[in-house]
Amino acid sequence: MSCHYCHSDETILLLRQELQTKDHQLQRLELDLQTLNQKYVAEIERVGNIQHEKDLVEHELEDFSRNLFEEANAMVSIEKRARWQVENELAQTHEQLLAEREQLHELRLRLTRDDAEQQQLVKSRIINTSHNTRAQMDLEELHGIQHDNITSTLPVCDSIDEIQLDSFREYILASKNLQSLKKLNQTNFMKHCLTEDIEPCLRFGLQSKLSIKKMIGYLSRQACFIEINNHGNQQQQIQQIQKPLWERFSSANVLLNSCSACGNLSQSTPLNYRFKLDENENWLPIDQFCRDRLVAVCEFFVFIRNIQLGLYADRTVQDLYAENIRLRLQMFYSRMGALPVVLNDLGLDPHQIGKATEPNNNQQDDISLLDSTGPNTPEQQLSPSPINTTWTLELSSIK
């Protein structure tokens, strides 16, 4: 029995020792577990810190990238703007250079033209100082003064420019074929007349509001009225009627204290005449120089319409061509503003404009039902009165 208990005590003692050992191991494991848990927590915190720092770095990287792109875009925009400005300045400089070249070219042409005009003026002055020259005789013939000794006072010329004469002959033939006015104006003769004489004569200056094309179209077909201005230089605005014709030529109101053609004020040039295209329109004041231009153009159109109507069938081509030259010469003097001076030097009335030759009685009798020269253009002191045979461009009181 005692041995059995001794053995049990030993077993218990061993078990206690093992239990103590296990407890000691358990404590060591718990300590290890706490240590591991602390390390785990510390590692989690470290990982969290690292993740936070990573997020901060990524955020800073994004900000840096965004700022970098913004700065790059700004630099590109600034570069584009600077390049556009440079290109714009270059284009403006190029345009200015072209403008300066054009102005230089125009200045050279103007200087050349002025020299030519000055030479022409000197020549004309030389011609005006002598008597019985060709130009003076031509103007005198327009006023009905004939010269019997032309061949003795002037050098004899065997022929004239056949090209110009042929173009004039072609125009007469086209008129005989009853072609339209538009087709007749496309002939070489009329193109030269319009370009060289009629259009420059109706070009009244920069202040003019008249349309040259419309004036030519109107004066070549219809009436034109010119008379002495009895109202002087009263400053009153012309009353507008319903759809006045002048609104087709001028958008502004016309005042009586300035010339309606060239725009010059009456203080510089008296407005001794007034003008209207149709008898239902209002009168428009003009000075003598603009009146001379209008009447000279009208007389040339009288001559042209007489040819178109066949009223000069009894005259030779050379005779008609000579009168054409005289009428175009009259337009030149009126355009230069020298017609009154030239007429005065010839001993003629400076207010009198040379007329186209009237058709003979036989031709007028053959076409009694027509207006022989188209619409009439009376010039009188009171109201205009229609005349069926010719354009009356002058006052009977100033003849």
Short mmCIF file of C-alpha atoms in Angstrom, two decimals:
data_model
loop_
_atom_site.label_atom_id
_atom_site.label_comp_id
_atom_site.label_asym_id
_atom_site.label_seq_id
_atom_site.Cartn_x
_atom_site.Cartn_y
_atom_site.Cartn_z
CA MET A 1 0.00 0.00 0.00
CA SER A 2 2.69 2.38 0.95
CA CYS A 3 4.47 1.76 -2.35
CA HIS A 4 1.35 2.41 -4.24
CA TYR A 5 0.89 5.79 -2.58
CA CYS A 6 4.50 6.63 -3.04
CA HIS A 7 4.12 5.96 -6.65
CA SER A 8 1.03 8.16 -6.81
CA ASP A 9 2.83 10.98 -5.07
CA GLU A 10 5.60 10.82 -7.51
CA THR A 11 3.16 10.84 -10.34
CA ILE A 12 1.38 13.86 -8.88
CA LEU A 13 4.69 15.54 -8.33
CA LEU A 14 5.65 14.88 -11.90
CA LEU A 15 2.33 16.07 -13.09
CA ARG A 16 2.67 19.21 -11.02
CA GLN A 17 6.08 19.80 -12.42
CA GLU A 18 4.78 19.29 -15.92
CA LEU A 19 1.88 21.56 -15.11
CA GLN A 20 4.22 24.19 -13.82
CA THR A 21 6.32 23.71 -16.91
CA LYS A 22 3.26 24.05 -19.09
CA ASP A 23 2.14 27.11 -17.14
CA HIS A 24 5.57 28.59 -17.53
CA GLN A 25 5.49 27.81 -21.25
CA LEU A 26 1.97 29.24 -21.42
CA GLN A 27 3.14 32.41 -19.76
CA ARG A 28 6.05 32.61 -22.14
CA LEU A 29 3.68 32.04 -25.04
CA GLU A 30 1.30 34.71 -23.74
CA LEU A 31 4.25 37.08 -23.39
CA ASP A 32 5.35 36.16 -26.90
CA LEU A 33 1.78 36.64 -28.07
CA GLN A 34 1.59 40.05 -26.43
CA THR A 35 4.93 40.93 -27.94
CA LEU A 36 3.76 39.77 -31.36
CA ASN A 37 0.51 41.63 -30.87
CA GLN A 38 2.41 44.79 -30.01
CA LYS A 39 4.63 44.27 -33.01
CA TYR A 40 1.55 43.68 -35.16
CA VAL A 41 -0.07 46.83 -33.91
CA ALA A 42 3.16 48.73 -34.42
CA GLU A 43 3.48 47.28 -37.89
CA ILE A 44 -0.10 48.24 -38.68
CA GLU A 45 0.61 51.76 -37.51
CA ARG A 46 3.77 51.85 -39.57
CA VAL A 47 1.92 50.55 -42.62
CA GLY A 48 -0.73 53.20 -42.00
CA ASN A 49 1.88 55.90 -41.77
CA ILE A 50 3.53 54.63 -44.90
CA GLN A 51 0.18 54.59 -46.72
CA HIS A 52 -0.52 58.12 -45.53
CA GLU A 53 2.88 59.28 -46.66
CA LYS A 54 2.28 57.49 -49.95
CA ASP A 55 -1.02 59.31 -50.37
CA LEU A 56 0.68 62.59 -49.58
CA VAL A 57 3.39 61.87 -52.09
CA GLU A 58 0.85 60.88 -54.74
CA HIS A 59 -1.16 64.03 -54.05
CA GLU A 60 1.95 66.15 -54.28
CA LEU A 61 2.86 64.33 -57.48
CA GLU A 62 -0.56 65.04 -58.92
CA ASP A 63 -0.30 68.72 -57.93
CA PHE A 64 3.14 68.90 -59.40
CA SER A 65 2.02 67.23 -62.63
CA ARG A 66 -1.01 69.52 -62.88
CA ASN A 67 1.08 72.59 -62.22
CA LEU A 68 3.61 71.38 -64.74
CA PHE A 69 0.95 70.91 -67.42
CA GLU A 70 -0.62 74.27 -66.59
CA GLU A 71 2.71 76.00 -66.86
CA ALA A 72 3.45 74.14 -70.10
CA ASN A 73 0.05 75.13 -71.52
CA ALA A 74 0.58 78.70 -70.39
CA MET A 75 4.00 78.75 -72.02
CA VAL A 76 2.53 77.32 -75.23
CA SER A 77 -0.30 79.87 -75.14
CA ILE A 78 2.12 82.72 -74.54
CA GLU A 79 4.28 81.46 -77.37
CA LYS A 80 1.28 81.21 -79.70
CA ARG A 81 0.11 84.69 -78.72
CA ALA A 82 3.57 86.13 -79.22
CA ARG A 83 3.88 84.37 -82.56
CA TRP A 84 0.43 85.63 -83.62
CA GLN A 85 1.39 89.16 -82.64
CA VAL A 86 4.63 88.92 -84.56
CA GLU A 87 2.85 87.49 -87.60
CA ASN A 88 0.17 90.18 -87.33
CA GLU A 89 2.80 92.90 -87.09
CA LEU A 90 4.59 91.33 -90.03
CA ALA A 91 1.38 91.29 -92.07
CA GLN A 92 0.62 94.90 -91.14
CA THR A 93 4.15 95.90 -92.02
CA HIS A 94 3.79 94.07 -95.34
CA GLU A 95 0.48 95.84 -96.02
CA GLN A 96 2.01 99.18 -95.11
CA LEU A 97 4.91 98.42 -97.39
CA LEU A 98 2.51 97.61 -100.23
CA ALA A 99 0.51 100.76 -99.50
CA GLU A 100 3.67 102.83 -99.45
CA ARG A 101 4.72 101.29 -102.75
CA GLU A 102 1.32 102.02 -104.25
CA GLN A 103 1.45 105.58 -102.96
CA LEU A 104 4.94 105.94 -104.35
CA HIS A 105 3.75 104.56 -107.68
CA GLU A 106 0.74 106.91 -107.67
CA LEU A 107 2.99 109.80 -106.71
CA ARG A 108 5.30 109.00 -109.58
CA LEU A 109 2.36 108.75 -111.96
CA ARG A 110 0.92 111.97 -110.59
CA LEU A 111 4.22 113.75 -110.95
CA THR A 112 4.55 112.41 -114.47
CA ARG A 113 0.95 113.40 -115.21
CA ASP A 114 1.49 116.81 -113.66
CA ASP A 115 4.57 117.29 -115.79
CA ALA A 116 2.62 116.26 -118.87
CA GLU A 117 -0.28 118.51 -117.92
CA GLN A 118 2.13 121.34 -117.21
CA GLN A 119 3.70 120.87 -120.60
CA GLN A 120 0.24 120.68 -122.15
CA LEU A 121 -0.75 123.84 -120.30
CA VAL A 122 2.37 125.62 -121.53
CA LYS A 123 1.60 124.49 -125.05
CA SER A 124 -2.01 125.61 -124.71
CA ARG A 125 -0.85 128.98 -123.42
CA ILE A 126 1.47 129.28 -126.37
CA ILE A 127 -1.43 128.40 -128.66
CA ASN A 128 -3.72 130.91 -126.94
CA THR A 129 -1.20 133.71 -127.52
CA SER A 130 -1.44 133.22 -131.28
CA HIS A 131 -4.52 133.84 -133.45
CA ASN A 132 -6.27 131.64 -135.99
CA THR A 133 -4.83 128.37 -134.59
CA ARG A 134 -6.58 125.09 -135.25
CA ALA A 135 -8.20 124.82 -131.80
CA GLN A 136 -9.45 128.40 -131.93
CA MET A 137 -10.85 127.88 -135.41
CA ASP A 138 -12.60 124.69 -134.28
CA LEU A 139 -14.27 126.51 -131.39
CA GLU A 140 -15.19 129.43 -133.63
CA GLU A 141 -16.81 127.03 -136.08
CA LEU A 142 -18.95 125.67 -133.25
CA HIS A 143 -20.17 129.27 -132.83
CA GLY A 144 -20.90 129.66 -136.52
CA ILE A 145 -17.75 131.57 -137.50
CA GLN A 146 -16.33 130.30 -140.79
CA HIS A 147 -12.77 130.75 -142.10
CA ASP A 148 -12.00 130.84 -145.79
CA ASN A 149 -8.21 130.96 -145.46
CA ILE A 150 -7.64 127.92 -143.27
CA THR A 151 -5.43 126.23 -145.82
CA SER A 152 -3.28 129.30 -146.18
CA THR A 153 -2.75 129.91 -142.46
CA LEU A 154 -2.15 126.31 -141.38
CA PRO A 155 0.29 123.70 -142.66
CA VAL A 156 -1.29 121.22 -145.02
CA CYS A 157 -1.73 117.65 -143.73
CA ASP A 158 -2.21 114.93 -146.30
CA SER A 159 -4.30 112.60 -144.11
CA ILE A 160 -5.64 111.93 -140.63
CA ASP A 161 -5.43 108.85 -138.44
CA GLU A 162 -7.21 106.24 -140.51
CA ILE A 163 -7.74 103.97 -137.50
CA GLN A 164 -9.73 106.63 -135.67
CA LEU A 165 -11.62 107.56 -138.83
CA ASP A 166 -12.45 103.91 -139.52
CA SER A 167 -13.82 103.45 -135.98
CA PHE A 168 -15.98 106.55 -136.50
CA ARG A 169 -17.15 105.22 -139.88
CA GLU A 170 -18.04 101.88 -138.24
CA TYR A 171 -20.11 103.73 -135.66
CA ILE A 172 -22.04 105.55 -138.40
CA LEU A 173 -22.70 102.26 -140.20
CA ALA A 174 -23.86 100.65 -136.95
CA SER A 175 -26.23 103.60 -136.40
CA LYS A 176 -27.68 103.12 -139.88
CA ASN A 177 -28.36 99.48 -139.04
CA LEU A 178 -30.60 100.67 -136.18
CA GLN A 179 -28.66 98.86 -133.50
CA SER A 180 -29.57 99.38 -129.84
CA LEU A 181 -27.99 102.14 -127.79
CA LYS A 182 -26.23 99.55 -125.64
CA LYS A 183 -24.62 97.95 -128.69
CA LEU A 184 -23.64 101.35 -130.09
CA ASN A 185 -21.93 102.21 -126.81
CA GLN A 186 -19.83 99.04 -127.18
CA THR A 187 -18.26 100.27 -130.42
CA ASN A 188 -14.64 101.37 -130.35
CA PHE A 189 -15.55 104.96 -131.15
CA MET A 190 -18.02 105.35 -128.27
CA LYS A 191 -15.74 103.51 -125.87
CA HIS A 192 -12.98 106.02 -126.61
CA CYS A 193 -15.39 108.96 -126.32
CA LEU A 194 -16.78 107.74 -123.00
CA THR A 195 -13.40 106.93 -121.52
CA GLU A 196 -11.38 109.87 -122.81
CA ASP A 197 -13.89 112.75 -122.88
CA ILE A 198 -17.39 112.18 -121.46
CA GLU A 199 -16.54 110.41 -118.20
CA PRO A 200 -13.67 112.81 -117.31
CA CYS A 201 -15.95 115.74 -118.16
CA LEU A 202 -18.63 114.46 -115.75
CA ARG A 203 -16.13 113.58 -113.03
CA PHE A 204 -16.70 116.64 -110.82
CA GLY A 205 -14.32 115.76 -107.97
CA LEU A 206 -14.15 113.94 -104.67
CA GLN A 207 -17.05 115.88 -103.12
CA SER A 208 -19.42 115.09 -105.96
CA LYS A 209 -22.27 112.70 -105.21
CA LEU A 210 -23.30 112.28 -108.84
CA SER A 211 -23.09 108.87 -110.42
CA ILE A 212 -21.20 109.21 -113.70
CA LYS A 213 -22.73 106.04 -115.12
CA LYS A 214 -26.28 107.11 -114.33
CA MET A 215 -25.66 110.64 -115.56
CA ILE A 216 -24.36 109.32 -118.88
CA GLY A 217 -27.28 106.93 -119.21
CA TYR A 218 -29.75 109.72 -118.48
CA LEU A 219 -28.17 112.50 -120.54
CA SER A 220 -27.74 110.22 -123.54
CA ARG A 221 -31.49 109.52 -123.65
CA GLN A 222 -33.56 112.11 -121.84
CA ALA A 223 -34.04 115.75 -121.01
CA CYS A 224 -31.69 118.05 -119.17
CA PHE A 225 -32.73 121.52 -118.02
CA ILE A 226 -30.31 124.36 -117.25
CA GLU A 227 -31.21 127.97 -116.53
CA ILE A 228 -29.87 131.04 -114.81
CA ASN A 229 -30.30 130.89 -111.04
CA ASN A 230 -32.48 133.88 -110.16
CA HIS A 231 -32.43 133.02 -106.44
CA GLY A 232 -28.74 133.84 -106.00
CA ASN A 233 -27.05 132.15 -103.00
CA GLN A 234 -29.99 131.89 -100.62
CA GLN A 235 -29.32 129.19 -98.06
CA GLN A 236 -32.41 127.03 -98.06
CA GLN A 237 -32.78 123.33 -98.23
CA ILE A 238 -34.35 121.87 -101.34
CA GLN A 239 -37.75 120.40 -100.59
CA GLN A 240 -38.03 116.74 -101.36
CA ILE A 241 -40.86 115.43 -103.48
CA GLN A 242 -42.06 111.89 -103.71
CA LYS A 243 -39.23 109.72 -105.01
CA PRO A 244 -37.04 112.50 -106.43
CA LEU A 245 -34.66 111.47 -109.14
CA TRP A 246 -31.74 113.11 -107.37
CA GLU A 247 -31.96 110.51 -104.59
CA ARG A 248 -30.59 108.05 -107.12
CA PHE A 249 -27.43 110.14 -107.28
CA SER A 250 -27.10 111.55 -103.75
CA SER A 251 -28.10 110.22 -100.34
CA ALA A 252 -27.58 113.55 -98.58
CA ASN A 253 -29.70 116.69 -98.61
CA VAL A 254 -28.41 119.29 -101.05
CA LEU A 255 -28.07 122.90 -99.92
CA LEU A 256 -28.26 125.92 -102.18
CA ASN A 257 -25.04 127.37 -100.77
CA SER A 258 -22.89 124.67 -102.42
CA CYS A 259 -22.60 123.45 -105.97
CA SER A 260 -24.64 120.29 -106.45
CA ALA A 261 -22.10 118.87 -108.87
CA CYS A 262 -18.63 119.57 -107.46
CA GLY A 263 -19.63 120.46 -103.88
CA ASN A 264 -17.75 123.78 -103.80
CA LEU A 265 -19.26 126.49 -101.62
CA SER A 266 -20.84 129.52 -103.23
CA GLN A 267 -18.37 131.79 -101.41
CA SER A 268 -15.60 130.57 -103.74
CA THR A 269 -17.62 130.33 -106.97
CA PRO A 270 -21.02 132.00 -107.59
CA LEU A 271 -23.87 129.59 -108.28
CA ASN A 272 -25.22 131.43 -111.32
CA TYR A 273 -27.03 128.43 -112.80
CA ARG A 274 -29.34 125.69 -111.70
CA PHE A 275 -29.90 122.28 -113.17
CA LYS A 276 -32.32 119.35 -113.17
CA LEU A 277 -32.58 116.19 -115.23
CA ASP A 278 -36.37 116.09 -115.42
CA GLU A 279 -38.93 118.88 -115.41
CA ASN A 280 -40.75 117.26 -112.47
CA GLU A 281 -37.65 117.37 -110.27
CA ASN A 282 -36.33 120.20 -108.12
CA TRP A 283 -33.70 122.65 -109.32
CA LEU A 284 -30.13 122.07 -108.17
CA PRO A 285 -27.64 124.98 -108.10
CA ILE A 286 -24.38 124.68 -110.04
CA ASP A 287 -21.55 127.05 -110.88
CA GLN A 288 -20.49 128.09 -114.37
CA PHE A 289 -17.67 125.59 -114.71
CA CYS A 290 -19.93 122.61 -113.90
CA ARG A 291 -22.59 124.09 -116.19
CA ASP A 292 -20.03 124.29 -119.01
CA ARG A 293 -19.21 120.62 -118.49
CA LEU A 294 -22.86 119.56 -118.56
CA VAL A 295 -23.71 121.63 -121.63
CA ALA A 296 -20.60 120.43 -123.50
CA VAL A 297 -21.55 116.80 -122.83
CA CYS A 298 -25.17 117.48 -123.81
CA GLU A 299 -24.12 119.06 -127.10
CA PHE A 300 -21.96 116.05 -127.90
CA PHE A 301 -24.94 113.75 -127.24
CA VAL A 302 -27.03 115.99 -129.53
CA PHE A 303 -24.50 115.34 -132.27
CA ILE A 304 -24.50 111.59 -131.53
CA ARG A 305 -28.31 111.33 -131.56
CA ASN A 306 -28.49 113.22 -134.86
CA ILE A 307 -26.17 110.60 -136.31
CA GLN A 308 -28.27 107.78 -134.84
CA LEU A 309 -31.45 109.29 -136.33
CA GLY A 310 -29.83 109.73 -139.74
CA LEU A 311 -30.19 113.52 -139.74
CA TYR A 312 -26.65 113.98 -141.07
CA ALA A 313 -27.04 111.68 -144.05
CA ASP A 314 -26.19 114.51 -146.46
CA ARG A 315 -22.78 115.14 -144.83
CA THR A 316 -19.52 113.32 -145.47
CA VAL A 317 -17.79 111.16 -142.89
CA GLN A 318 -14.80 113.52 -142.84
CA ASP A 319 -17.05 116.50 -142.14
CA LEU A 320 -18.82 114.69 -139.30
CA TYR A 321 -15.50 113.52 -137.88
CA ALA A 322 -14.21 117.10 -137.88
CA GLU A 323 -17.28 118.27 -135.95
CA ASN A 324 -16.83 115.36 -133.55
CA ILE A 325 -13.30 116.60 -132.88
CA ARG A 326 -14.57 120.14 -132.25
CA LEU A 327 -17.22 118.98 -129.77
CA ARG A 328 -14.74 116.77 -127.94
CA LEU A 329 -12.29 119.67 -127.86
CA GLN A 330 -15.01 121.77 -126.24
CA MET A 331 -15.49 119.07 -123.60
CA PHE A 332 -11.75 119.14 -122.94
CA TYR A 333 -11.68 122.92 -122.43
CA SER A 334 -14.75 122.80 -120.17
CA ARG A 335 -13.21 119.95 -118.17
CA MET A 336 -10.04 121.99 -117.69
CA GLY A 337 -12.12 125.01 -116.62
CA ALA A 338 -10.57 127.08 -119.41
CA LEU A 339 -13.52 127.35 -121.81
CA PRO A 340 -14.63 130.87 -120.71
CA VAL A 341 -11.04 132.15 -121.00
CA VAL A 342 -10.59 130.63 -124.46
CA LEU A 343 -13.91 132.03 -125.69
CA ASN A 344 -13.07 135.43 -124.26
CA ASP A 345 -9.68 135.38 -126.05
CA LEU A 346 -11.54 134.64 -129.28
CA GLY A 347 -13.77 137.65 -128.72
CA LEU A 348 -16.82 135.46 -128.08
CA ASP A 349 -19.29 135.46 -125.24
CA PRO A 350 -17.67 133.35 -122.46
CA HIS A 351 -21.15 132.19 -121.37
CA GLN A 352 -22.02 130.87 -124.82
CA ILE A 353 -21.42 127.16 -125.49
CA GLY A 354 -20.82 125.94 -129.02
CA LYS A 355 -23.67 123.92 -130.48
CA ALA A 356 -23.82 120.86 -132.64
CA THR A 357 -24.70 121.61 -136.24
CA GLU A 358 -28.43 121.57 -136.81
CA PRO A 359 -29.75 119.25 -139.52
CA ASN A 360 -30.88 120.88 -142.75
CA ASN A 361 -34.56 121.48 -143.46
CA ASN A 362 -34.89 118.54 -145.84
CA GLN A 363 -33.69 116.07 -143.22
CA GLN A 364 -36.00 117.59 -140.61
CA ASP A 365 -38.99 117.34 -142.96
CA ASP A 366 -38.25 113.65 -143.58
CA ILE A 367 -38.45 112.90 -139.85
CA SER A 368 -41.10 115.36 -138.76
CA LEU A 369 -42.69 112.99 -136.30
CA LEU A 370 -39.49 112.38 -134.30
CA ASP A 371 -37.51 114.45 -131.83
CA SER A 372 -34.56 115.11 -134.05
CA THR A 373 -32.03 115.26 -131.25
CA GLY A 374 -33.83 113.45 -128.48
CA PRO A 375 -35.06 115.19 -125.35
CA ASN A 376 -34.54 118.91 -125.21
CA THR A 377 -32.37 120.78 -122.74
CA PRO A 378 -33.62 124.36 -122.48
CA GLU A 379 -31.71 127.01 -120.65
CA GLN A 380 -33.85 130.01 -119.82
CA GLN A 381 -34.64 132.49 -117.09
CA LEU A 382 -38.08 131.24 -116.10
CA SER A 383 -39.53 127.77 -116.47
CA PRO A 384 -38.35 125.35 -119.15
CA SER A 385 -40.45 124.88 -122.26
CA PRO A 386 -40.17 121.82 -124.54
CA ILE A 387 -38.62 122.22 -127.98
CA ASN A 388 -39.06 119.35 -130.42
CA THR A 389 -36.16 119.83 -132.80
CA THR A 390 -33.00 120.72 -130.88
CA TRP A 391 -31.59 121.03 -127.40
CA THR A 392 -31.66 124.74 -126.48
CA LEU A 393 -28.76 125.11 -124.11
CA GLU A 394 -28.35 128.86 -123.95
CA LEU A 395 -30.39 131.92 -123.00
CA SER A 396 -31.49 134.14 -125.79
CA SER A 397 -30.49 137.05 -123.61
CA ILE A 398 -26.85 136.00 -123.39
CA LYS A 399 -26.33 135.06 -127.04
#
